[in-house]
Amino acid sequence: QQQVKQSPQSLIVQKGGISIINCAYENTAFDYFPWYQQFPGKGPALLIAIRPDVSEKKEGRFTISFNKSAKQFSLHIMDSQPGDSATYFCAATSRPGDAGSARQLTFGSGTQLTVLP
Amino acid sequence: KAGVTQTPRYLIKTRGQQVTLSCSPISGHRSVSWYQQTPGQGLQFLFEYFSETQRNKGNFPGRFSGRQFSNSRSEMNVSTLELGDSALYLCASSLVRSTDTQYFGPGTRLTVL
């Protein structure tokens, strides 16, 4: 119930191409879906996030598409660049029962993206 | 504004020893969460502290513990280290209630020999 399934495990894209990473979840209580980008030796950094009341959110070259009925969401990276080469994690979280608590993130397994020059 | 800082960045310990990791959240952030990252299990939630109280705990044995100080700084302790505890330990801070966003530090790489 708490799992977030992410695919593919690895992705190789040519420079200028579109990178697409998919995630699926089961827990209908999830109401916030962030994507994190992690470079080697660094902690994950928030890239973009979406709530289920919208079907799409775009920030620069990064777009999240959200399908509430299918319980799926995806990250699209347009015009992929070598500098985008990193590991991407989708995550999901639900409002905690304790109003004073932070949200507990449930992460997908990660996608290692390589953008070839 | 300075980001989340974690010390030390690297640690090498032997089985049976204990270790303490430190995390300083972003100024003004009162919630600190800890995550373990391994190649096999990915990113897994350990626990979360807010106002010096543990508010949430993941599925880890009691060897993993933590605490939070009045200035929101947090420490995580692992006792009786096992080889499988080798991982990147990440700390994340958030404002709580006013934002859902968690900001991660660079992590502490723990190697257990």
Short mmCIF file of N, CA, C and O in Angstrom, two decimals, chain B residues 4 7-9 11 13 17-18 41 45 73 80 84 94 97-100 108 110:
data_model
loop_
_atom_site.label_atom_id
_atom_site.label_comp_id
_atom_site.label_asym_id
_atom_site.label_seq_id
_atom_site.Cartn_x
_atom_site.Cartn_y
_atom_site.Cartn_z
N VAL B 4 20.98 22.47 4.40
CA VAL B 4 21.11 21.46 5.43
C VAL B 4 22.56 20.98 5.46
O VAL B 4 23.12 20.67 4.40
N THR B 7 27.33 16.30 9.30
CA THR B 7 28.70 15.95 9.65
C THR B 7 28.74 14.63 10.39
O THR B 7 27.78 14.28 11.10
N PRO B 8 29.80 13.85 10.22
CA PRO B 8 30.83 14.05 9.20
C PRO B 8 30.31 13.63 7.83
O PRO B 8 29.21 13.09 7.73
N ARG B 9 31.03 13.88 6.80
CA ARG B 9 30.60 13.46 5.46
C ARG B 9 30.92 12.00 5.20
O ARG B 9 30.20 11.32 4.48
N LEU B 11 32.47 8.26 7.16
CA LEU B 11 32.80 7.55 8.38
C LEU B 11 33.12 6.10 8.05
O LEU B 11 32.41 5.48 7.24
N LYS B 13 33.67 2.57 10.18
CA LYS B 13 33.58 1.92 11.48
C LYS B 13 33.69 0.41 11.29
O LYS B 13 33.60 -0.09 10.16
N GLN B 17 30.71 -1.57 16.65
CA GLN B 17 30.88 -0.20 17.16
C GLN B 17 29.56 0.57 17.06
O GLN B 17 28.58 0.10 16.49
N GLN B 18 29.56 1.76 17.62
CA GLN B 18 28.41 2.63 17.47
C GLN B 18 28.85 3.92 16.79
O GLN B 18 30.04 4.25 16.77
N GLN B 41 18.05 -1.21 -1.28
CA GLN B 41 16.75 -0.83 -0.69
C GLN B 41 16.31 0.57 -1.08
O GLN B 41 15.18 0.97 -0.78
N PHE B 45 12.76 5.75 4.89
CA PHE B 45 12.54 6.66 5.99
C PHE B 45 12.92 6.00 7.31
O PHE B 45 12.51 4.88 7.60
N ARG B 73 18.72 21.21 15.74
CA ARG B 73 19.76 20.29 15.28
C ARG B 73 19.42 18.87 15.73
O ARG B 73 18.79 18.69 16.78
N THR B 80 25.82 -1.01 17.88
CA THR B 80 26.15 -2.38 17.46
C THR B 80 26.08 -2.50 15.94
O THR B 80 25.27 -3.23 15.36
N GLY B 84 25.49 -4.54 7.12
CA GLY B 84 24.36 -4.04 6.34
C GLY B 84 23.97 -2.60 6.65
O GLY B 84 23.11 -2.03 5.96
N SER B 94 12.35 20.54 7.04
CA SER B 94 11.20 21.24 6.47
C SER B 94 10.61 22.15 7.52
O SER B 94 10.84 21.97 8.72
N ARG B 97 3.92 22.24 8.10
CA ARG B 97 2.61 22.89 8.04
C ARG B 97 2.57 23.99 6.99
O ARG B 97 1.64 24.06 6.21
N SER B 98 3.57 24.87 6.97
CA SER B 98 3.51 25.93 5.98
C SER B 98 4.04 25.47 4.63
O SER B 98 3.81 26.10 3.62
N THR B 99 4.78 24.39 4.62
CA THR B 99 5.27 23.85 3.34
C THR B 99 5.42 22.35 3.45
O THR B 99 5.66 21.81 4.53
N ASP B 100 5.26 21.67 2.35
CA ASP B 100 5.45 20.22 2.34
C ASP B 100 6.84 19.84 1.88
O ASP B 100 7.18 18.68 1.90
N THR B 108 25.78 11.56 5.01
CA THR B 108 26.98 10.99 5.62
C THR B 108 27.14 9.58 5.08
O THR B 108 26.22 8.76 5.20
N LEU B 110 28.46 6.16 5.51
CA LEU B 110 28.95 5.27 6.55
C LEU B 110 29.36 3.94 5.94
O LEU B 110 28.58 3.31 5.22
#
